[in-house]
Short mmCIF file of C-alpha atoms in Angstrom, two decimals:
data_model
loop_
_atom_site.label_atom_id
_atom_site.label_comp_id
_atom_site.label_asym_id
_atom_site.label_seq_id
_atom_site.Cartn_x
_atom_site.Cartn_y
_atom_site.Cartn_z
CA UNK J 1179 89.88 -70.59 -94.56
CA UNK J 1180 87.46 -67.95 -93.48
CA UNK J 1181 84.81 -67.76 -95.90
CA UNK J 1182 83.75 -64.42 -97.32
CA UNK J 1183 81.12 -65.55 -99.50
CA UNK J 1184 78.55 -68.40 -98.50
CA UNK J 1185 77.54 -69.36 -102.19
CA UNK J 1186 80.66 -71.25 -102.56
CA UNK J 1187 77.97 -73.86 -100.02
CA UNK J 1188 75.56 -73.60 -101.75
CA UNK J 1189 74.02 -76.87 -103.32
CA UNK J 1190 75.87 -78.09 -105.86
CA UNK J 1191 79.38 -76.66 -104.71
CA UNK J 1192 80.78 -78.85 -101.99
CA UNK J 1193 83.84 -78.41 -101.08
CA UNK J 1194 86.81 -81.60 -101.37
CA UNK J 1195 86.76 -83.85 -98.22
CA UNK J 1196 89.60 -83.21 -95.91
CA UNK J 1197 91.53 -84.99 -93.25
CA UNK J 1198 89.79 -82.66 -90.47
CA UNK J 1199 86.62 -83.92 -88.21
CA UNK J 1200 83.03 -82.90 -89.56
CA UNK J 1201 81.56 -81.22 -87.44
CA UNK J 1202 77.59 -81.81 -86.76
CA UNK J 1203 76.02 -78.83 -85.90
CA UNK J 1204 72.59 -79.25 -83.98
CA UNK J 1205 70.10 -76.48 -84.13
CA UNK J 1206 66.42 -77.06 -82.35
CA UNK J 1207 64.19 -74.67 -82.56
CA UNK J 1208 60.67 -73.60 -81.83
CA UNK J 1209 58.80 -70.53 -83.56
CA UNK J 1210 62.30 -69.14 -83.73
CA UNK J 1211 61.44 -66.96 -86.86
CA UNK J 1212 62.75 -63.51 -85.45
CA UNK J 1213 66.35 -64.93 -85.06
CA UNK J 1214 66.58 -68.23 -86.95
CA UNK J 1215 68.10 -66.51 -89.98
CA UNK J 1216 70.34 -65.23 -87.75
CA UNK J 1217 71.92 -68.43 -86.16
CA UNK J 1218 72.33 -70.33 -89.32
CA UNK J 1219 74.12 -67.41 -91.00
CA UNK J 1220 76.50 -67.48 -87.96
CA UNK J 1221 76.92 -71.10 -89.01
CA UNK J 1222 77.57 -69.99 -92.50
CA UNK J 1223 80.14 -67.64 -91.31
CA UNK J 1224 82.51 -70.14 -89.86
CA UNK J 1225 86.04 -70.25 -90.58
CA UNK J 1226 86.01 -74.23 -89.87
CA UNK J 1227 83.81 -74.97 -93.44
CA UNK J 1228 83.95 -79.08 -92.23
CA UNK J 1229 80.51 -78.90 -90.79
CA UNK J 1230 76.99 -79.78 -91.40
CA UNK J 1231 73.92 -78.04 -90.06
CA UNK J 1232 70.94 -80.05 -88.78
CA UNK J 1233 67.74 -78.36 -88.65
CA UNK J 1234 65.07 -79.93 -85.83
CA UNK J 1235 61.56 -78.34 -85.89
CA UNK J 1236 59.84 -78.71 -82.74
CA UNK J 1237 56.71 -78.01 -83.79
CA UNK J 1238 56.97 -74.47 -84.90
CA UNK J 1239 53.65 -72.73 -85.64
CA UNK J 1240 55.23 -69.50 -87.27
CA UNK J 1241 57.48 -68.82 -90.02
CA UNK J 1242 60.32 -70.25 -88.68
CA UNK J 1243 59.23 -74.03 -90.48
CA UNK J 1244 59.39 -71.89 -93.93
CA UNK J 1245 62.58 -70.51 -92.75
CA UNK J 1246 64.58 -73.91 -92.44
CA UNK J 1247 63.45 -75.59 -95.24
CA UNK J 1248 64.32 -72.60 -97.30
CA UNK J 1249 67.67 -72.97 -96.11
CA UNK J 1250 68.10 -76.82 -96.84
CA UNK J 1251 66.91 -76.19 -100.19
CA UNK J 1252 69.84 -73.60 -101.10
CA UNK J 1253 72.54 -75.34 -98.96
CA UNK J 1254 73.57 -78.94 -99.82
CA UNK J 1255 75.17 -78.91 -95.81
CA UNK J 1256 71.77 -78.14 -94.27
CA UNK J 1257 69.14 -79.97 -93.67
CA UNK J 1258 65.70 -79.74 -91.97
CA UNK J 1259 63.65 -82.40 -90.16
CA UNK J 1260 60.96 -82.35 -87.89
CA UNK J 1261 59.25 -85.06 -85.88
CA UNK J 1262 56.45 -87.23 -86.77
CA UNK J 1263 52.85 -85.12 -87.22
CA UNK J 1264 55.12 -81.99 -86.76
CA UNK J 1265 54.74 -82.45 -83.06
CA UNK J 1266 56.46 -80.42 -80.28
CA UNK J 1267 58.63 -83.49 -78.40
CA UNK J 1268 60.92 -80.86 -76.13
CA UNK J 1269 64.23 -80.28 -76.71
CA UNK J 1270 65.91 -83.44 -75.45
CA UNK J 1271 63.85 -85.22 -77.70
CA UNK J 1272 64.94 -83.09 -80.51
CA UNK J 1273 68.29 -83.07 -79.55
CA UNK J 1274 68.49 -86.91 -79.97
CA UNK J 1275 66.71 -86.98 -82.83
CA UNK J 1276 69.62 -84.93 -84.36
CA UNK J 1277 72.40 -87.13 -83.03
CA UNK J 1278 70.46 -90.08 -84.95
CA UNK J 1279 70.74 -88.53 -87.86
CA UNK J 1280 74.51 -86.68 -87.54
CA UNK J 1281 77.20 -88.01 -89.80
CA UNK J 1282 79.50 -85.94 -87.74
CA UNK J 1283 82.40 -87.12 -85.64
CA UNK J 1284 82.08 -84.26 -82.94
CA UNK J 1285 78.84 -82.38 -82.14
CA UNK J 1286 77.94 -78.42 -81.33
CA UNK J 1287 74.86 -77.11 -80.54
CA UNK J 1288 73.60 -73.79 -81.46
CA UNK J 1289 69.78 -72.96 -80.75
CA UNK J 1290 67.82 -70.87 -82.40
CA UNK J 1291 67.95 -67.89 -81.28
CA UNK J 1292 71.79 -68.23 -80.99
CA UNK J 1293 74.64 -66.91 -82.39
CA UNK J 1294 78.43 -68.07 -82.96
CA UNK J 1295 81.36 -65.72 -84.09
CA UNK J 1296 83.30 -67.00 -87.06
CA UNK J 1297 86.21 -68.30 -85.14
CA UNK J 1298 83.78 -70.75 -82.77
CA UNK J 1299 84.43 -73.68 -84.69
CA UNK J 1300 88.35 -73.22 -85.38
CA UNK J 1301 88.92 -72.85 -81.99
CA UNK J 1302 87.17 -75.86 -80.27
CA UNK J 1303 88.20 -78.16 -82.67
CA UNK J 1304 91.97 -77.02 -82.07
CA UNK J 1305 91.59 -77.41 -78.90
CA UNK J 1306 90.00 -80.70 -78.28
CA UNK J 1307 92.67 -81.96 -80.80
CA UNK J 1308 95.37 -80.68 -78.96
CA UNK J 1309 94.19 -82.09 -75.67
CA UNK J 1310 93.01 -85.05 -76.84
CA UNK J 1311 89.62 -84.71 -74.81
CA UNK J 1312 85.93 -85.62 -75.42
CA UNK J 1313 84.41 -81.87 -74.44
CA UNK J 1314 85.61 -78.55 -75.11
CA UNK J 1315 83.34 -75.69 -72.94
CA UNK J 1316 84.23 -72.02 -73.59
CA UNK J 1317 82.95 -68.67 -71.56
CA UNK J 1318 79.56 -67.06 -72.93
CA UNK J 1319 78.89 -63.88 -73.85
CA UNK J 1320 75.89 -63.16 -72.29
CA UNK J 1321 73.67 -60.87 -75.00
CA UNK J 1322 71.13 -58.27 -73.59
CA UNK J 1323 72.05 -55.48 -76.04
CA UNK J 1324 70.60 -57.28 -79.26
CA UNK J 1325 67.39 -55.51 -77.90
CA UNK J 1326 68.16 -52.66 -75.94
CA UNK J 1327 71.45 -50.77 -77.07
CA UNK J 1328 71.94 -49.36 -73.29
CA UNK J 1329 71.68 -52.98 -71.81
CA UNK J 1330 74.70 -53.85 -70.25
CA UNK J 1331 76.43 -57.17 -71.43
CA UNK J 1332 78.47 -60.05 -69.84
CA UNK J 1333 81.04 -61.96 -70.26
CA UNK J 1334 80.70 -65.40 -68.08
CA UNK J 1335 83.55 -67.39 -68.05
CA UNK J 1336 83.47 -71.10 -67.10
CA UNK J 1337 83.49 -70.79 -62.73
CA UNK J 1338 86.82 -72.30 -62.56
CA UNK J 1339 90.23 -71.69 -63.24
CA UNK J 1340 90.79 -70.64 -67.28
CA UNK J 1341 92.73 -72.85 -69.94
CA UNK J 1342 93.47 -76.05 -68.80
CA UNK J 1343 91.89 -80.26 -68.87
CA UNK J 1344 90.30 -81.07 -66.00
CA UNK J 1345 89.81 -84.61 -64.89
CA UNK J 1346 86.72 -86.85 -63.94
CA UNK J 1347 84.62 -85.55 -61.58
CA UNK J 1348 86.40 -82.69 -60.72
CA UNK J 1349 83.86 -80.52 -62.06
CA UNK J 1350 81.07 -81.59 -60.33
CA UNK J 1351 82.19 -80.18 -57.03
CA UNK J 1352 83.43 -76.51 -58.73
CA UNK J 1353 80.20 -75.71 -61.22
CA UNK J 1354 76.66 -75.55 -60.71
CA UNK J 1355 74.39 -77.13 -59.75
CA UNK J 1356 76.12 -78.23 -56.83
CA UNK J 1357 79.52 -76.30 -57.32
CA UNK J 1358 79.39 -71.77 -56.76
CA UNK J 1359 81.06 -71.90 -60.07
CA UNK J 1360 78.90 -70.74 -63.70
CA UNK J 1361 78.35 -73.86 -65.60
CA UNK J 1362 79.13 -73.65 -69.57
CA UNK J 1363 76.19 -72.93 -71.48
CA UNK J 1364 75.21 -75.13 -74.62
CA UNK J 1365 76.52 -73.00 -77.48
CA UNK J 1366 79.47 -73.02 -75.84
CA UNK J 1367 80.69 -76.47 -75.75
CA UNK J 1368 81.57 -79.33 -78.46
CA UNK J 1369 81.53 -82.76 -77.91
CA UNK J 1370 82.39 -86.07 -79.00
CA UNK J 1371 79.69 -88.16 -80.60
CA UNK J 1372 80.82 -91.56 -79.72
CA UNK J 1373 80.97 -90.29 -75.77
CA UNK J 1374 77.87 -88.53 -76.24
CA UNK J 1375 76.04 -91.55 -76.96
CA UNK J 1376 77.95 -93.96 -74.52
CA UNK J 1377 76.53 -91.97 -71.98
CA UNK J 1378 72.68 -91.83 -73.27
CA UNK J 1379 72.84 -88.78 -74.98
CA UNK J 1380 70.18 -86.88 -73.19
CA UNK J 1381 67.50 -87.67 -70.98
CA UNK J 1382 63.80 -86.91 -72.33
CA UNK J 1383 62.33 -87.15 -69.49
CA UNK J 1384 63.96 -83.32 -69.20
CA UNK J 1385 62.05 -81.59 -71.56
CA UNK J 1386 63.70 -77.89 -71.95
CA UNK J 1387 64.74 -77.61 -68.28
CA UNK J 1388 68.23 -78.68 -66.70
CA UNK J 1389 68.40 -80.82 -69.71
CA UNK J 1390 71.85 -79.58 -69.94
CA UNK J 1391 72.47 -80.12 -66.50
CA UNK J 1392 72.04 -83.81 -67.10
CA UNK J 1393 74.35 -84.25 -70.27
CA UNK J 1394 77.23 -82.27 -68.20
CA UNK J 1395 76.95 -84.37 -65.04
CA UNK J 1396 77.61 -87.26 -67.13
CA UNK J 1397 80.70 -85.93 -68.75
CA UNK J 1398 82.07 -84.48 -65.67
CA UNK J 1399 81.76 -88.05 -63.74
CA UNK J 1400 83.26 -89.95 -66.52
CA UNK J 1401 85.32 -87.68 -68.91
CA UNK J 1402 88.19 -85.33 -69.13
CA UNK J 1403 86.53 -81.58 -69.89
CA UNK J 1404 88.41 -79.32 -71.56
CA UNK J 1405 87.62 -75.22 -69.68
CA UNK J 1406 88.89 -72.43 -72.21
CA UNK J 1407 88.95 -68.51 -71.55
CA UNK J 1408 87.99 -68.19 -75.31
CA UNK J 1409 84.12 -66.75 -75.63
CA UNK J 1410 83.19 -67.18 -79.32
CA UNK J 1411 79.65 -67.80 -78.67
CA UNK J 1412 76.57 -64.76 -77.96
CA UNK J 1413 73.92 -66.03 -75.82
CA UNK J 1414 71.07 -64.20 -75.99
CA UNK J 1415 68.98 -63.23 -73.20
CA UNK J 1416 65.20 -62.39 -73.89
CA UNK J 1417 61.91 -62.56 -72.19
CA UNK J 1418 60.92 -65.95 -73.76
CA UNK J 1419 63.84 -68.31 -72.95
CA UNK J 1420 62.86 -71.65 -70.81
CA UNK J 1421 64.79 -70.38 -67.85
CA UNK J 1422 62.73 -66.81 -67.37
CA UNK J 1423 59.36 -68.12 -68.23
CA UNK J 1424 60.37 -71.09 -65.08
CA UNK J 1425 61.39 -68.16 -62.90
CA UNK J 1426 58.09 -66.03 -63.73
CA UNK J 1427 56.36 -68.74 -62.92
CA UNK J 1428 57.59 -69.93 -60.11
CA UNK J 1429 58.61 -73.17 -60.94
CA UNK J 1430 62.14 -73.19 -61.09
CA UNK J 1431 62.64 -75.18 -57.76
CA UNK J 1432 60.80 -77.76 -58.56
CA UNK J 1433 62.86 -78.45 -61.64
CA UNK J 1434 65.69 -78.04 -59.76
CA UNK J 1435 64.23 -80.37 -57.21
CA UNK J 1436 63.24 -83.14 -60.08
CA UNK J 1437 66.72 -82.94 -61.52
CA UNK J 1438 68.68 -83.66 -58.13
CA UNK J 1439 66.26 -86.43 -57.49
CA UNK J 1440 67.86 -87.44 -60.95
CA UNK J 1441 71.23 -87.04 -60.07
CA UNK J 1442 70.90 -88.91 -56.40
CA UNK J 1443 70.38 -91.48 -58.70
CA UNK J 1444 72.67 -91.71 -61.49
CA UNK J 1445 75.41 -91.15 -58.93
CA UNK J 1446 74.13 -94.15 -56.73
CA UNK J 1447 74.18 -95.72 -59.72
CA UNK J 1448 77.25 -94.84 -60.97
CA UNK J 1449 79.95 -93.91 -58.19
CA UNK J 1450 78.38 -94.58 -55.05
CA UNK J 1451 81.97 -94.79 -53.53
CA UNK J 1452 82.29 -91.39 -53.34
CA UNK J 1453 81.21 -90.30 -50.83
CA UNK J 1454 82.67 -86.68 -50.99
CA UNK J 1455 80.16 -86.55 -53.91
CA UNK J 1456 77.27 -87.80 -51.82
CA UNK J 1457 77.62 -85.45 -49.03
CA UNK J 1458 78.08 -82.39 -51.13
CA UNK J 1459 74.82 -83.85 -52.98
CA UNK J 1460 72.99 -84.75 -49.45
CA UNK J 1461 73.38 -81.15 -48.41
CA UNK J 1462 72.19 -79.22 -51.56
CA UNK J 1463 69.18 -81.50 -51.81
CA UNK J 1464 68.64 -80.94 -48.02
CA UNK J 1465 66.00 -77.61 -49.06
CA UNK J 1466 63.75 -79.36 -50.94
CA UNK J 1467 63.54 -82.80 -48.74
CA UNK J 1468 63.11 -80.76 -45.44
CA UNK J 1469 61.55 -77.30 -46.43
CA UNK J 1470 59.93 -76.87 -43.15
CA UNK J 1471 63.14 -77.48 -41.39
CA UNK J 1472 65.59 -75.26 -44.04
CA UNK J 1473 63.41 -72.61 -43.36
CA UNK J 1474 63.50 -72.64 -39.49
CA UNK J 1475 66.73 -72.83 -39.28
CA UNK J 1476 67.00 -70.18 -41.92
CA UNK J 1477 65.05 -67.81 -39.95
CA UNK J 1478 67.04 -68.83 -37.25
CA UNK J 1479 70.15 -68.12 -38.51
CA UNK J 1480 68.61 -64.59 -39.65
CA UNK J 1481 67.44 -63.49 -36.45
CA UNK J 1482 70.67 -65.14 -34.95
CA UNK J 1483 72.48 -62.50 -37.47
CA UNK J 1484 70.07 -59.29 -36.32
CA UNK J 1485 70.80 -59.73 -32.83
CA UNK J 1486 74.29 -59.93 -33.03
CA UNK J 1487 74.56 -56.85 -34.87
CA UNK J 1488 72.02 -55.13 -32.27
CA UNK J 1489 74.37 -56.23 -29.76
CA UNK J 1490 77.44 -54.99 -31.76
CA UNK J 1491 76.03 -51.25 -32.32
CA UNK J 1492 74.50 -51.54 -28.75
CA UNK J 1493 78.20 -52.28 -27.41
CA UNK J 1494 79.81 -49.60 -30.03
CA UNK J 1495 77.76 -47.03 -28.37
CA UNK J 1496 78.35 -48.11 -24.89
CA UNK J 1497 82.26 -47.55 -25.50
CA UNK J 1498 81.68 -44.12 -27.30
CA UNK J 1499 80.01 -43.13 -24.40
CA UNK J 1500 82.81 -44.07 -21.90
CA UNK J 1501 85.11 -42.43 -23.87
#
């Protein structure tokens, strides 16, 4: 039922249970107040109505706090929470903090600054349904034109082959972080909540950076993954997000670094038979255990490259003078 008007939600006008999953819907957010209205309205918009929306303040300092609560007080389906002190706890804190307090049989996250199309819901639901499988990850519409109209943007598609249930751990060795593949991004994927938190939920330890990385690792070493062509979900790309402020800053490898540390453990821990897995591991942690040594032999392998094709236009002009 796609729902034209959202005051049929509002509090006070529930609509009658049905036989179909709720859906817990997990926004976190941090002085989101340009595009927190936004998000939730894209939540309001969806033609799945089994859902409801859980609000986790981070901290917020701006308008966003005023925002959320205003929300939970009009909608009987959203609600708004923060943590203790109205502290700033990251967002894997935040995260499980929500999953505490879901009701919902299978989770979705949508951040803040988000956005879902109305059919996001509907279709992941169908899907994991259909394939009987704990996660459902669609392609991502990657969103640079919200701010600049002449922006060109992208559709990213899950790096592996389209529409079909892969099995445990295939994924690991096609997606990054170790894989060439994209990996799903976060408003993109739905889970189950009872798998969710078999595995530990997510790790706080990872505070806003390859905390995603973590939670998929664990699904893609235990779980069946569902890998859909559908993109019902705008991610959008700004100045501000965790992953450009780490690359402005220069400390991107050393989060990457910190979370393969992580994974050389969990998978010591947790399939240490495999040891396709461990080499492919072994090699992409290789960088950051040796740096001094990657980078010899990567200038080595440079100048290697330039001489050949010195040689190669050296010969080339040899034979043209011959001739």
């Amino acid at each position: 039922m796609l729902i034209g008007n959202t005051h049929e939600l509002k509090r006070g006008r529930e609509e009658p249970k049905s036989n179909t999953p709720l859906v817990s819907v997990i926004t976190c957010f941090l002085n989101e107040e340009k595009f927190l209205t936004e998000a939730v309205e894209s939540v309001l918009r969806q033609q799945y109505i089994h859902w409801e929306l859980i609000l986790i303040d981070d901290g917020s300092s701006d308008k966003s706090t005023d925002i959320a609560i205003s929300f939970a007080a009009e909608y009987s389906k959203i609600k708004y929470h923060d943590h203790k002190d109205h502290a700033n706890r990251g967002l894997s804190a935040s995260r499980n903090y929500a999953i505490g307090l879901a009701e919902g049989e299978i989770i979705a996250f949508l951040d803040g600054d988000d956005v879902w199309l109305p059919g996001f819901l509907t279709t992941g639901i169908n899907t994991m349904l259909k394939h009987s499988t704990p996660m459902y990850c669609e392609a991502t519409f990657y969103w640079k034109s919200w701010d600049d109209l002449e922006a060109e943007d992208q559709i990213i598609a899950v790096g592996t082959d389209q529409d079909q249930l892969y099995g445990h751990p295939d994924l690991i060795f096609k997606l990054y972080p170790l894989g060439l593949g994209a990996a799903p991004c976060m408003c993109g994927v739905l889970v189950d909540k009872k798998t969710l938190e078999k595995h530990g939920c997510f790790d706080e330890n990872f505070k806003g950076m390859y905390e995603d990385q973590v939670f998929l690792t664990k699904f893609y070493l235990h779980e069946n993954v569902y890998i859909s062509s559908n993109c019902n979900n705008l991610y959008r790309q700004r100045e501000g997000s965790l992953v450009n402020v780490s690359h402005a800053h220069g400390t991107y490898h050393m989060h990457r670094k910190y979370f393969l540390e992580w994974m050389d453990r969990y998978i010591k821990e947790n399939a240490p038979e495999n040891r396709e897995l461990r080499n492919l591991l072994k090699s992409t942690q290789f960088p950051f255990k040796y740096p001094a040594f990657y980078r010899l032999i990567s200038n080595y392998r440079s100048q290697k490259n330039r001489i050949s094709k010195f040689l190669r236009k050296l010969l080339s002009r040899s034979g043209q003078k011959k001739r």
